[in-house]
Coordinates of C-alpha atoms in Angstrom, one line a residue:
X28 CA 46.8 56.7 -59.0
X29 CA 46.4 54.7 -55.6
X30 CA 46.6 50.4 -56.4
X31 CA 43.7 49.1 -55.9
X32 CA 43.3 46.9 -52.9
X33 CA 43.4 43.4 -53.0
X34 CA 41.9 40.8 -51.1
X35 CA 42.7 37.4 -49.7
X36 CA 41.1 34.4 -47.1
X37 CA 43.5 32.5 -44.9
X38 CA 42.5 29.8 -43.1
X39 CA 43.1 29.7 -39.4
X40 CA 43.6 27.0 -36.5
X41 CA 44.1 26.7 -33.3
X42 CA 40.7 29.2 -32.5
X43 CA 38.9 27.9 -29.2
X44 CA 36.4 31.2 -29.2
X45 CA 35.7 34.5 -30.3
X46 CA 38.0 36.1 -28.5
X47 CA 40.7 34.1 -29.8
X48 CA 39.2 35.3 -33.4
X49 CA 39.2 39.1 -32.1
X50 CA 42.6 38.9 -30.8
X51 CA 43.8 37.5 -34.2
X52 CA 42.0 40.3 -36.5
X53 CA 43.7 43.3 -34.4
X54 CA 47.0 41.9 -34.5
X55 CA 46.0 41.8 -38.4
X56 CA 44.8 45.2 -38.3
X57 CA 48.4 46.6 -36.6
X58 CA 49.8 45.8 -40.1
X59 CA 50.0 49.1 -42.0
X60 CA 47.9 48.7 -45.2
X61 CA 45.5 45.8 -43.8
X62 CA 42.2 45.8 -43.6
X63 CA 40.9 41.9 -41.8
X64 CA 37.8 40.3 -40.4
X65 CA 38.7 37.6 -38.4
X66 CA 35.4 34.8 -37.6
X67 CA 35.6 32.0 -35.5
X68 CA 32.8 30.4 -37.1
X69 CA 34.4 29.9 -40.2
X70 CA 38.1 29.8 -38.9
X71 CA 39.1 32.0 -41.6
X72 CA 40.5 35.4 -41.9
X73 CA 39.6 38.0 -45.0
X74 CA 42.0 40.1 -45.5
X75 CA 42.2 43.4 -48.1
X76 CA 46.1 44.4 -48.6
X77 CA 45.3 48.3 -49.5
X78 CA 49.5 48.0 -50.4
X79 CA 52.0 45.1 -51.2
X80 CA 52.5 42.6 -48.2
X81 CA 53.8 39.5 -48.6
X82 CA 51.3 36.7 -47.3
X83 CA 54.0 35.1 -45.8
X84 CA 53.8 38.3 -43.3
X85 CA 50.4 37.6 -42.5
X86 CA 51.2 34.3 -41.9
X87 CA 53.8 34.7 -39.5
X88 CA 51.1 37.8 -37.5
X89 CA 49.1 34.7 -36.6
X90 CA 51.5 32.3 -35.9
X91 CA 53.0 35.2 -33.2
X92 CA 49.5 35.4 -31.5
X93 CA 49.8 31.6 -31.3
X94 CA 47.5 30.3 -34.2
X95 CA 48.5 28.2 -37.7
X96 CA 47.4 29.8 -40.7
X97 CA 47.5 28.7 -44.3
X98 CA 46.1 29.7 -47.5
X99 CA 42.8 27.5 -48.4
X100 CA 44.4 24.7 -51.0
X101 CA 48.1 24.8 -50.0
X102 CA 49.9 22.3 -48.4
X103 CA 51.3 23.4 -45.3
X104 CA 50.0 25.8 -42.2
X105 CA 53.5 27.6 -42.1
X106 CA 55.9 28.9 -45.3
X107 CA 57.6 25.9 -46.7
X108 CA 60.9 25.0 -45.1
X109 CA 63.6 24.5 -46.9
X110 CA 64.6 21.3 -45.6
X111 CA 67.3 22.3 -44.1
X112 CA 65.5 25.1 -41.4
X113 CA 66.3 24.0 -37.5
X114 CA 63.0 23.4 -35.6
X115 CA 63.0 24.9 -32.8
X116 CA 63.6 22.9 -29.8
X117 CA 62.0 22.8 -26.7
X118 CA 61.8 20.8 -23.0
X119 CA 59.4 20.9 -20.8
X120 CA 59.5 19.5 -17.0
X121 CA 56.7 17.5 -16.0
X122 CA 53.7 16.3 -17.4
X123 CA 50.9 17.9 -15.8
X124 CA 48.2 20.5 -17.1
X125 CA 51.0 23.1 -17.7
X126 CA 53.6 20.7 -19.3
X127 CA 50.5 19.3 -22.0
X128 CA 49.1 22.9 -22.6
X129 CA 52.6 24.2 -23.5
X130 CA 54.1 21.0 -25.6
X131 CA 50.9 21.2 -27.5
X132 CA 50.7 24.7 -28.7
X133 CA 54.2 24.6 -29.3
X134 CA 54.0 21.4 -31.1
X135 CA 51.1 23.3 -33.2
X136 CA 53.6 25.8 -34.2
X137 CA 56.4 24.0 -35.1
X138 CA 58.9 23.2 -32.5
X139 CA 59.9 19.7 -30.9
X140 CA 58.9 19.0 -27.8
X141 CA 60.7 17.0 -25.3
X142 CA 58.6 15.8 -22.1
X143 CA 60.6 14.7 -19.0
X144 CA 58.4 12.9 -16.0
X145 CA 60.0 10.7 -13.5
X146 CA 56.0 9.7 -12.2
X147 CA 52.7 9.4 -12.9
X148 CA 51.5 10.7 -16.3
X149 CA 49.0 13.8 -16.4
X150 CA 50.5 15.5 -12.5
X151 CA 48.2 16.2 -9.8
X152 CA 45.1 17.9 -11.4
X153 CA 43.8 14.1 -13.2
X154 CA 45.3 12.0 -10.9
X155 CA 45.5 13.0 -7.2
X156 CA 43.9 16.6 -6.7
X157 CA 40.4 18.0 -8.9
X158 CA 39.2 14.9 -10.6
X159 CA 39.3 12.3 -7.8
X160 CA 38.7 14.9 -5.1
X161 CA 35.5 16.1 -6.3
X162 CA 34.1 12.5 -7.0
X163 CA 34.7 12.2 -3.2
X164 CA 33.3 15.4 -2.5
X165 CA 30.0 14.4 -4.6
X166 CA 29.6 11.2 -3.5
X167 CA 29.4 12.6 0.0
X168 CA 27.2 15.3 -1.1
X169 CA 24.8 12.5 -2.4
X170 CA 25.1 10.8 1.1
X171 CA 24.3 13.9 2.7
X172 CA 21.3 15.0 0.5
X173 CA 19.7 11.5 0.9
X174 CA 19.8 12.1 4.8
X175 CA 18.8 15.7 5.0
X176 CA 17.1 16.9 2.1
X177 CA 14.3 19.5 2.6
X178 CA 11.8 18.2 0.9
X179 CA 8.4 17.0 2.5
X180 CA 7.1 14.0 1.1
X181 CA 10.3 12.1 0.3
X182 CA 11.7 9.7 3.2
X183 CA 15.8 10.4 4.4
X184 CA 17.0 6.9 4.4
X185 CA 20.9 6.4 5.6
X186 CA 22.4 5.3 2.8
X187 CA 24.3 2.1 2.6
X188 CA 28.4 3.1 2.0
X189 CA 30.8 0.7 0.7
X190 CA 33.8 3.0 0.7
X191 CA 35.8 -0.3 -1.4
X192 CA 32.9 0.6 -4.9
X193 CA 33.7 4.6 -4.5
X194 CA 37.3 4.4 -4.9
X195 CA 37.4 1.5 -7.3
X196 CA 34.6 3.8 -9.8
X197 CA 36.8 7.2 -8.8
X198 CA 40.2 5.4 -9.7
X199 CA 38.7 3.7 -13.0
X200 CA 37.6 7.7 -13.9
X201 CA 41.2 8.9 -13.8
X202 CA 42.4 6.3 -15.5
X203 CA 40.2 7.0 -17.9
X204 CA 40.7 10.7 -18.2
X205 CA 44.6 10.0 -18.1
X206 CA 44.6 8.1 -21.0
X207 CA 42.3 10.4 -23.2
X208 CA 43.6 13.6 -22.2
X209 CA 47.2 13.0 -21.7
X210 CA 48.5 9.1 -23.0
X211 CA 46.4 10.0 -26.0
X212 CA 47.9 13.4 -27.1
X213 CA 52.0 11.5 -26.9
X214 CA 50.3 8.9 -28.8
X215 CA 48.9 11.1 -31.8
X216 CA 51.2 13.4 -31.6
X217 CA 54.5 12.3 -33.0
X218 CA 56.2 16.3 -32.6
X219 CA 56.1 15.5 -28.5
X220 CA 58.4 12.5 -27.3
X221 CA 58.2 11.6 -23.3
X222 CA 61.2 10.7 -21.2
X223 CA 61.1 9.3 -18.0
X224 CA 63.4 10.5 -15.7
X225 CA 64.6 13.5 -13.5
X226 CA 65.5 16.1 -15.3
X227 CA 68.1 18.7 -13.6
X228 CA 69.8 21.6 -15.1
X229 CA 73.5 21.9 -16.4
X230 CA 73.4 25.3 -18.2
X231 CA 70.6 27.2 -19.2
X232 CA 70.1 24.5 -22.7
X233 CA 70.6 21.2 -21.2
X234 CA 68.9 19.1 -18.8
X235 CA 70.5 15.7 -17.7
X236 CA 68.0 13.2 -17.2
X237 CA 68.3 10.4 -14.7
X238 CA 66.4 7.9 -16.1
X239 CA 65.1 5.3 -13.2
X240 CA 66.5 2.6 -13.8
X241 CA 69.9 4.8 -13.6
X242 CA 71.1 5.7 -17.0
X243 CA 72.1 9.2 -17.7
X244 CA 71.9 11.1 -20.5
X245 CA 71.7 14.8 -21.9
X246 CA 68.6 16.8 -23.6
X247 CA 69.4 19.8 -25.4
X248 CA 66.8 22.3 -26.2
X249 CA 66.3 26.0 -27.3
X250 CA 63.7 26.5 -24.8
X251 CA 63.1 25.0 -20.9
X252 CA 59.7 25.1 -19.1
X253 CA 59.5 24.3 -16.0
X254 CA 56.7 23.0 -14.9
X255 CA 57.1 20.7 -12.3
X256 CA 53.8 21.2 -10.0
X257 CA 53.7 21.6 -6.1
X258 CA 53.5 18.8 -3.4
X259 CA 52.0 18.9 0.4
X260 CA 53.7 20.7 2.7
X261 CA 54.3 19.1 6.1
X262 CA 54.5 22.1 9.1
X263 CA 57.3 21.6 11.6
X264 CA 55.7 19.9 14.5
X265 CA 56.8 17.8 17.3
X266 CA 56.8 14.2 16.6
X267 CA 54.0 14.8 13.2
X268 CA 57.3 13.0 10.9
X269 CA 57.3 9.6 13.3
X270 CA 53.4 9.0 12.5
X271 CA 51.5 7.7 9.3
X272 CA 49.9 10.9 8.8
X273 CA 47.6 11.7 5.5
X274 CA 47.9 14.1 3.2
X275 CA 45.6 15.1 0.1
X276 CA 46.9 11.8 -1.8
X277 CA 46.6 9.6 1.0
X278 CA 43.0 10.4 2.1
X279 CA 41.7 10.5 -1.6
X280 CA 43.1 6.9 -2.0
X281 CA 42.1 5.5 1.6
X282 CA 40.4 2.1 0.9
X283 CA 38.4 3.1 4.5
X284 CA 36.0 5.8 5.9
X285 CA 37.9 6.5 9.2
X286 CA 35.7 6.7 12.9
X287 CA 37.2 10.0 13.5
X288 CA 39.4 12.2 11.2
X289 CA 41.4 15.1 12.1
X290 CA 42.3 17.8 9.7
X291 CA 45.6 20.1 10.3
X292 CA 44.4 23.2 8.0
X293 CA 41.3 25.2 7.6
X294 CA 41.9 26.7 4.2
X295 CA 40.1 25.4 0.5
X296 CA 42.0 21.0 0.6
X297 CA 41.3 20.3 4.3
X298 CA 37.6 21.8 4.2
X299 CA 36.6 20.0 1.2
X300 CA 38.1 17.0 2.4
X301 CA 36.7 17.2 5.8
X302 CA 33.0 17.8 4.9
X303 CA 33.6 15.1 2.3
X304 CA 34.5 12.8 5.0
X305 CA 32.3 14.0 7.2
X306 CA 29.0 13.4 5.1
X307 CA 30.4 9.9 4.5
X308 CA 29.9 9.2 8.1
X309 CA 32.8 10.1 9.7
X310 CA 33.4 12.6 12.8
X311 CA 35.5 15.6 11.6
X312 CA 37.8 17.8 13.7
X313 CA 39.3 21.0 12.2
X314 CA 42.7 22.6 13.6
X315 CA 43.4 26.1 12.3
X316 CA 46.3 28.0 13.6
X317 CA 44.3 31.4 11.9
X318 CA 41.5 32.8 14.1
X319 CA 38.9 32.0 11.2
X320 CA 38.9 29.3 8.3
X321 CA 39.5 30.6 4.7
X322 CA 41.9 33.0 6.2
X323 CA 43.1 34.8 2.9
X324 CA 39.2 35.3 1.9
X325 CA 36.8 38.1 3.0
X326 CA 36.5 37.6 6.9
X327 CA 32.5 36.6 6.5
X328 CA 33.1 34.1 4.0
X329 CA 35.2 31.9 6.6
X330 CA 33.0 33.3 9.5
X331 CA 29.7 32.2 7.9
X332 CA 30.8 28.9 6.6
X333 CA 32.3 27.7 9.7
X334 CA 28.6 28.1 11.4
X335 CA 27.4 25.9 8.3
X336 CA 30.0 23.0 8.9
X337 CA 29.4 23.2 13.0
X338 CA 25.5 22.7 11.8
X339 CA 26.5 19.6 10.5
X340 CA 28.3 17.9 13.6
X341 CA 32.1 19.5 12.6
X342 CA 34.4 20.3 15.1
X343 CA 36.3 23.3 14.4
X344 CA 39.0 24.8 16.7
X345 CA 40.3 28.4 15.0
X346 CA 43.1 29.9 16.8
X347 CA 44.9 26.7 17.7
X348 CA 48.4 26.0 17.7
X349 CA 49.2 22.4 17.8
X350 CA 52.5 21.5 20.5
X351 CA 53.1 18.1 19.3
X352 CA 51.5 14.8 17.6
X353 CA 51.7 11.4 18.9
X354 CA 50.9 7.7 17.6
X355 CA 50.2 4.8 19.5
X356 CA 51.7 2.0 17.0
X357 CA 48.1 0.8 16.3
X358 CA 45.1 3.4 15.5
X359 CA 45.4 6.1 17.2
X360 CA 46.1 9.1 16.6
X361 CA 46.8 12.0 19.9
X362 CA 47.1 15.9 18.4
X363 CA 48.1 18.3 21.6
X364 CA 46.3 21.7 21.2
X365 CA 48.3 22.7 24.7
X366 CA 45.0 22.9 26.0
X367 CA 43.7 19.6 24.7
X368 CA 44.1 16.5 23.7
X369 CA 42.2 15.4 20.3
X370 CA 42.7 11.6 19.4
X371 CA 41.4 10.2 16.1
X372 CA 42.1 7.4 14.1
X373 CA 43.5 9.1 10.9
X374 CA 45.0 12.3 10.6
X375 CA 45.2 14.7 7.7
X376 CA 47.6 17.2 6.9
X377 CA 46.6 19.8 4.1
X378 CA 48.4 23.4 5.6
X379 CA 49.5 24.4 2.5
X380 CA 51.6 23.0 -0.6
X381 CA 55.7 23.1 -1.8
X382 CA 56.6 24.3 -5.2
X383 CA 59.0 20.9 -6.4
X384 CA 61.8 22.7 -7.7
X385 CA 64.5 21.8 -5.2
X386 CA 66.5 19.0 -7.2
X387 CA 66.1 20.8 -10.4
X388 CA 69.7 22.8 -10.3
X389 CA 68.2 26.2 -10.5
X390 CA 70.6 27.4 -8.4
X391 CA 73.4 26.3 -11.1
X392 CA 72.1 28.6 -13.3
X393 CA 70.7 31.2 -11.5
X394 CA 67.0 30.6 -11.6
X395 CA 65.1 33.0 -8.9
X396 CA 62.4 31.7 -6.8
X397 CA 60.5 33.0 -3.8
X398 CA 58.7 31.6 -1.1
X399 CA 58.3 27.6 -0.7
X400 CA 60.4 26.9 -4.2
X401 CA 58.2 29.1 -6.0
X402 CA 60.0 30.2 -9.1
X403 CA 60.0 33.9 -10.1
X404 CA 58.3 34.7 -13.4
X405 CA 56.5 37.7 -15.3
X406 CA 53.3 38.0 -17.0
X407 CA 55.0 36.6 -20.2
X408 CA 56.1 33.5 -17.7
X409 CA 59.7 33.9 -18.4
X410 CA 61.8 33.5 -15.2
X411 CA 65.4 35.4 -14.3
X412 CA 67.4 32.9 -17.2
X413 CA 67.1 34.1 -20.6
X414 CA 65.0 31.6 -22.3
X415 CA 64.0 29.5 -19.0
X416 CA 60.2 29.7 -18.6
X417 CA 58.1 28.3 -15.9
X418 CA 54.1 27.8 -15.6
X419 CA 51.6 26.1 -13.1
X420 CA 51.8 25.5 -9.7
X421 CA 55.9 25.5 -9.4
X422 CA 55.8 29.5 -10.1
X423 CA 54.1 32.3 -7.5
X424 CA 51.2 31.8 -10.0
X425 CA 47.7 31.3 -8.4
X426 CA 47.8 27.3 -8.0
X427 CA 44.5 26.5 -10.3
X428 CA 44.7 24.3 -12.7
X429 CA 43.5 26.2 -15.7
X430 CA 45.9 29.0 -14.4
X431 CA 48.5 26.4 -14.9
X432 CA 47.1 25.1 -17.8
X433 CA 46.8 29.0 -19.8
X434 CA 50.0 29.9 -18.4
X435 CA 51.3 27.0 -20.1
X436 CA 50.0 27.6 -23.4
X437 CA 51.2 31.6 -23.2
X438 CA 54.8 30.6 -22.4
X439 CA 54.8 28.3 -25.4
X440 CA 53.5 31.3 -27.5
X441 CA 56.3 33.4 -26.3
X442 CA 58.8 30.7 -26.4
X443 CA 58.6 30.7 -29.9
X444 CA 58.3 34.8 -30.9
X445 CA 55.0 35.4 -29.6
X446 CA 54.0 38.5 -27.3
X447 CA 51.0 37.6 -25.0
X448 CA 50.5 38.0 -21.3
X449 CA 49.0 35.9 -18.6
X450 CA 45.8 38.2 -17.8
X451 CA 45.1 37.7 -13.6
X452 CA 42.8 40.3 -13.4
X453 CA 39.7 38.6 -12.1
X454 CA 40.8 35.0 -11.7
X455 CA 37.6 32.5 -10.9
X456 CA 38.2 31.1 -7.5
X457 CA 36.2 28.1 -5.7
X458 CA 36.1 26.2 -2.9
X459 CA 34.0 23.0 -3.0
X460 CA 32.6 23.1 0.5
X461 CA 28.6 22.9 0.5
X462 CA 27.7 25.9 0.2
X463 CA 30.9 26.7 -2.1
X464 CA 32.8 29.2 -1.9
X465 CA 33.8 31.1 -4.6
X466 CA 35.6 34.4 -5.6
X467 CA 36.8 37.4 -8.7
X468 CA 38.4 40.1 -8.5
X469 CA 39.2 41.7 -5.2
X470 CA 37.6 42.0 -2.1
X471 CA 37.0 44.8 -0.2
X472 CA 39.6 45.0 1.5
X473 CA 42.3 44.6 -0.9
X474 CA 40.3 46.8 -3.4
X475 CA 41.1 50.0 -0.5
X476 CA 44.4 48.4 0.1
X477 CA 45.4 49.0 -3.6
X478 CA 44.1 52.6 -3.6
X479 CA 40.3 51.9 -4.7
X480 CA 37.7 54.2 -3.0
X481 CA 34.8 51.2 -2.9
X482 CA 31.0 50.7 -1.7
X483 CA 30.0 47.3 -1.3
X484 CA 26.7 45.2 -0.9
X485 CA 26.1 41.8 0.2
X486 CA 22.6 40.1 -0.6
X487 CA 21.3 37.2 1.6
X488 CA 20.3 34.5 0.0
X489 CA 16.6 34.1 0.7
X490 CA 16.3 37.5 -1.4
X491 CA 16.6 34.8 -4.3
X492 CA 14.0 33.2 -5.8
X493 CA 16.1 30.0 -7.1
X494 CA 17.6 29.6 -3.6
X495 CA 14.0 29.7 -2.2
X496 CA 12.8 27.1 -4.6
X497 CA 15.2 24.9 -3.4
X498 CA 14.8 25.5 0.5
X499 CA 18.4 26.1 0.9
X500 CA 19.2 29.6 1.6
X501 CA 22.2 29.1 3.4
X502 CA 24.9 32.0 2.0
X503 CA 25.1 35.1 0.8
X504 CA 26.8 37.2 -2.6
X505 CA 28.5 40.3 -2.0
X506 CA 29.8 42.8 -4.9
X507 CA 32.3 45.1 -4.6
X508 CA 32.2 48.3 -6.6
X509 CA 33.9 51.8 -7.1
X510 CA 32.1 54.6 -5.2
X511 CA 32.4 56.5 -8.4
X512 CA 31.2 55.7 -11.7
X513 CA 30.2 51.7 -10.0
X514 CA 32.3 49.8 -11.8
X515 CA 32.6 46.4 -10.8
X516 CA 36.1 45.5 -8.8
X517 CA 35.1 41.8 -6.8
X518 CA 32.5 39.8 -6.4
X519 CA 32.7 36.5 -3.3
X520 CA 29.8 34.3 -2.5
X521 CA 28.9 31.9 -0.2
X522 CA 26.3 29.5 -2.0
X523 CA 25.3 26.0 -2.6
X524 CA 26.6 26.7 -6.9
X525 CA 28.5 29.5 -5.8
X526 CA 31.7 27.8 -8.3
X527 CA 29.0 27.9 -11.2
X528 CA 27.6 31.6 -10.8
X529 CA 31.5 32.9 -9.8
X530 CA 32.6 33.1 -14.2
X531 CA 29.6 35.3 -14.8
X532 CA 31.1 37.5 -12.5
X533 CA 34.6 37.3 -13.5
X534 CA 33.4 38.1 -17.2
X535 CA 31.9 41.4 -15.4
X536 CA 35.1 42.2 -14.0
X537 CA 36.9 41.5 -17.2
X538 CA 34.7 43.8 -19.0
X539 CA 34.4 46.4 -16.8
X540 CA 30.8 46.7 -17.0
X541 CA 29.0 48.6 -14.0
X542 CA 26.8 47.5 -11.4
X543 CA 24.0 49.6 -12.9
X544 CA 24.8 47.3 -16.1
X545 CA 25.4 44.2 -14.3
X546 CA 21.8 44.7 -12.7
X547 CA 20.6 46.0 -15.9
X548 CA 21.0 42.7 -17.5
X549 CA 18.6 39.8 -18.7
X550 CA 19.2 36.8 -16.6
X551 CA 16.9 33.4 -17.0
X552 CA 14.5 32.5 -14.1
X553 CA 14.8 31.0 -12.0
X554 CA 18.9 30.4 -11.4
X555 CA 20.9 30.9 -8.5
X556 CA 23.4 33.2 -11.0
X557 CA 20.5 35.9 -10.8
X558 CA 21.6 36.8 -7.6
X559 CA 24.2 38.6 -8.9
X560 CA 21.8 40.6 -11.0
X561 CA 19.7 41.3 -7.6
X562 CA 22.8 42.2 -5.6
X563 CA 24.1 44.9 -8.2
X564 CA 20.5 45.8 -7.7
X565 CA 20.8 47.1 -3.9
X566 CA 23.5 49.5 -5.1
X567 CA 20.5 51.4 -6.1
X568 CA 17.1 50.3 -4.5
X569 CA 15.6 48.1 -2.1
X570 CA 15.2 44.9 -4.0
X571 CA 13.2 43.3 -1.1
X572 CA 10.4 45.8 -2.6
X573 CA 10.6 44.2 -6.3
X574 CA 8.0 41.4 -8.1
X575 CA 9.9 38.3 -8.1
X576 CA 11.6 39.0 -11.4
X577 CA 11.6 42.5 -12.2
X578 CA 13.7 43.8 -14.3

């Protein structure tokens, strides 16, 4: 006569969504003789054991997928060490959005984290890249708007800039978001101790640290991440290493809105800086050694956008190598084009960033990387060393933060027994220009490149009604679809909140819904995201032709 089943509620943490509650009810499910639903709400699983299974089993399902589980009433989220079980041990390398993802999930599971850092707390993301950048960038946008808005009926004052108030509010936000979201966590968090120092490796398990004022001494761990971040890269030119050049750190800091700034790069830093400057008062000049900004982006998202910026007063030179740079001693800066001579009174660098791995000793131990330092990992974000992982912007991994930041909290899963991959499929891409830029998925041409037989579409902006109630219909969305079946491959747009339509997209992609279903879908009115619902539309009629919210 078959048992009958029984049934029992564990309690889970760790949960951020309902896919994280999904993910945790199959893994349940796998288990021969399990029947669970997992809900997020409640942060509880229910579980009916059809035969025998130890809960300590069930227990250690969850922890693999990355989650703490206990039963409701008991004392601990894990079985109950014997007091004499070795936590697992684990260093990580740096202290940026990677290094804190992974030493808190592993420190949630159990393990002992040690933190190396030889500089400033919370790496670039908090400190000298996306926070501070995009208070520039929207302070300037604010400057701009108040100058050339398109509204009737309101006067365009130029706005009185004191460059000195900016950067003292931008710096006191950093420092505020440093302390909460990183000083904070090692405060609370006794399970994650910081040394300061540089960290190199002597075998595969032990870092020595070089602590600054000097001292030596050795860390020992089961598990290494790397996850040291990237720096500017400087491009070999004449004479460019004898003058006080910027780079993205430099001109986010400068106390001063220069007369004229020059920008070395046309890709997503020296465009958002630029325009930033630019609608702070400054004259801009662009130098791009590609024949069109955005060169790694669909051709008309560069193409299109460059019009925009000239329409503001930018000067943009595309297909321009630079034979040397010059500086007279005082405030003046001369680039040579060959065929000209553009001076300026600061110059920027941003053509590209470096991977800081190359003090680390990976070469000791046999550590692969690729191009500029980038360290070789898989999907699971181990490297070429047996229990060496790396995350964030020191591996070939897209450089976004929250790349860096969910590839950090995978390789702490897998550090410690886990199995999860680092899904890339449609990664959310923006560039904070205005209009944005912002991309999923792949774009046409990479779509045929990999094998995809596609149709595309590209909607204009004044076919949508949100852009038209604002007056600014500068941009356009484009989908890109298979020719059979229409399922949805890439989406790029060109928009003024391109960056906050872009995940709607990316969720599309992820789901592999359909441009019939995409367009088939209820969107609110009026926002700029229904565009997307208006472009999947022209796979099939003539949405020029439709009411102004049809469904």
């Amino acid at each position: 006569m078959p048992s009958t089943p029984t049934t029992t509620t564990l309690r889970i943490t760790g949960m951020t969504c309902a896919h994280c509650a999904q993910t945790v009810e199959e893994a349940l499910n796998a288990l021969p003789g399990v029947k669970a639903r997992v809900s997020f709400l409640e942060g509880a699983a229910h579980v009916e054991l059809k035969k025998t299974i130890p809960v300590e089993q069930l227990i250690d399902t969850i922890r693999a997928k990355g989650y703490g589980a206990e039963i409701p009433g008991s004392a601990a989220s894990v079985p109950p060490r014997s007091g004499h079980e070795k936590r697992i041990r684990i260093a990580v390398m740096g202290s940026g959005s990677a290094a804190f993802a992974c030493a808190i999930r592993a420190s949630r599971m159990g393990a002992q984290v040690t933190m190396i850092e030889s500089g400033v707390l919370g790496g670039t993301c908090v400190n000298v890249g996306c926070v501070p950048s995009k208070i520039l960038i929207r302070a300037g946008e604010i400057a701009d708007q108040m100058r050339h808005h398109p509204f009737q009926g309101i006067g365009r004052p130029n706005p009185a800039l004191d460059r000195g108030q900016l950067l003292a509010q931008q710096l006191a936000r950093v420092e505020e978001l440093r302390l909460a979201k990183y000083q904070h966590i090692l405060d609370e968090n006794p399970d994650i101790r910081l040394l300061r120092g540089c960290a190199t490796f002597k075998t595969p398990t032990h870092l020595e640290v070089r602590a600054l004022e000097g001292a030596r001494s050795m860390v020992e761990a089961d598990r290494i991440l790397i996850a040291t971040g990237a720096r500017p890269s400087i491009p070999p030119i004449a004479g460019l290493g004898d003058t006080p050049y910027w780079t993205s750190t430099e001109a986010l800091m400068s106390k001063e809105i220069p007369e004229h700034l020059i920008v070395i790069g046309g890709s997503a830093v020296g465009l958002e800086l630029a325009q930033a400057f630019l609608h702070l008062g400054s004259r801009v000049t662009v130098i791009e050694r590609e024949s069109r900004l955005l060169p790694h982006e669909d051709p008309a998202l560069g193409s299109e956008l460059q019009v925009f910026l000239e329409q503001e007063g930018m000067r943009i030179l595309t297909g321009t190598d630079i034979q040397s740079v010059s500086h007279d001693g005082n405030a003046s800066f001369g680039v040579n084009t060959g065929s000209d001579l553009v001076l300026g009174d600061r110059l920027l660098v941003a053509s590209g960033r470096r991977a800081q791995t190359a003090d680390l000793g990976l070469e000791a131990i046999g550590v692969e990387t690729g191009p500029n330092g980038t360290i070789r990992v898989d999907d699971h974000l181990r490297t070429s060393v047996g229990g060496v992982y790396a995350a964030g912007d020191c591996t070939s991994l897209p450089q976004f933060v929250y790349v860096a930041a969910a590839s950090g909290t995978r390789a702490a899963i897998n550090m410690l027994g886990g199995d999860t991959a680092l899904d890339l499929t449609a990664v959310p891409a923006v560039v904070f220009t205005h209009p944005q830029v912002a991309t999923a998925g792949l774009s046409e041409e990479s779509a045929r490149a990999q094998g995809f037989a596609v149709e595309s579409r590209t909607l204009t902006l004044d076919h949508v009604p949100r852009a038209l109630a604002n007056f600014d219909t500068r941009g356009f969305i484009k989908l890109v679809a298979e020719s059979t079946g229409g399922r949805l491959l890439g989406a790029q747009i060109l928009a003024p909140e391109a960056g906050e339509i872009i995940e709607v997209a990316a969720l599309a992609i992820r789901q592999h819904l359909t441009v019939q279903e995409l367009g088939d879908s209820l969107f609110p009115y009026l926002v700029m995201a229904e565009g997307l619902k208006l472009c999947a539309q022209t796979f099939s009629q003539d949405v020029s032709q439709l009411s102004c919210c049809a469904g």
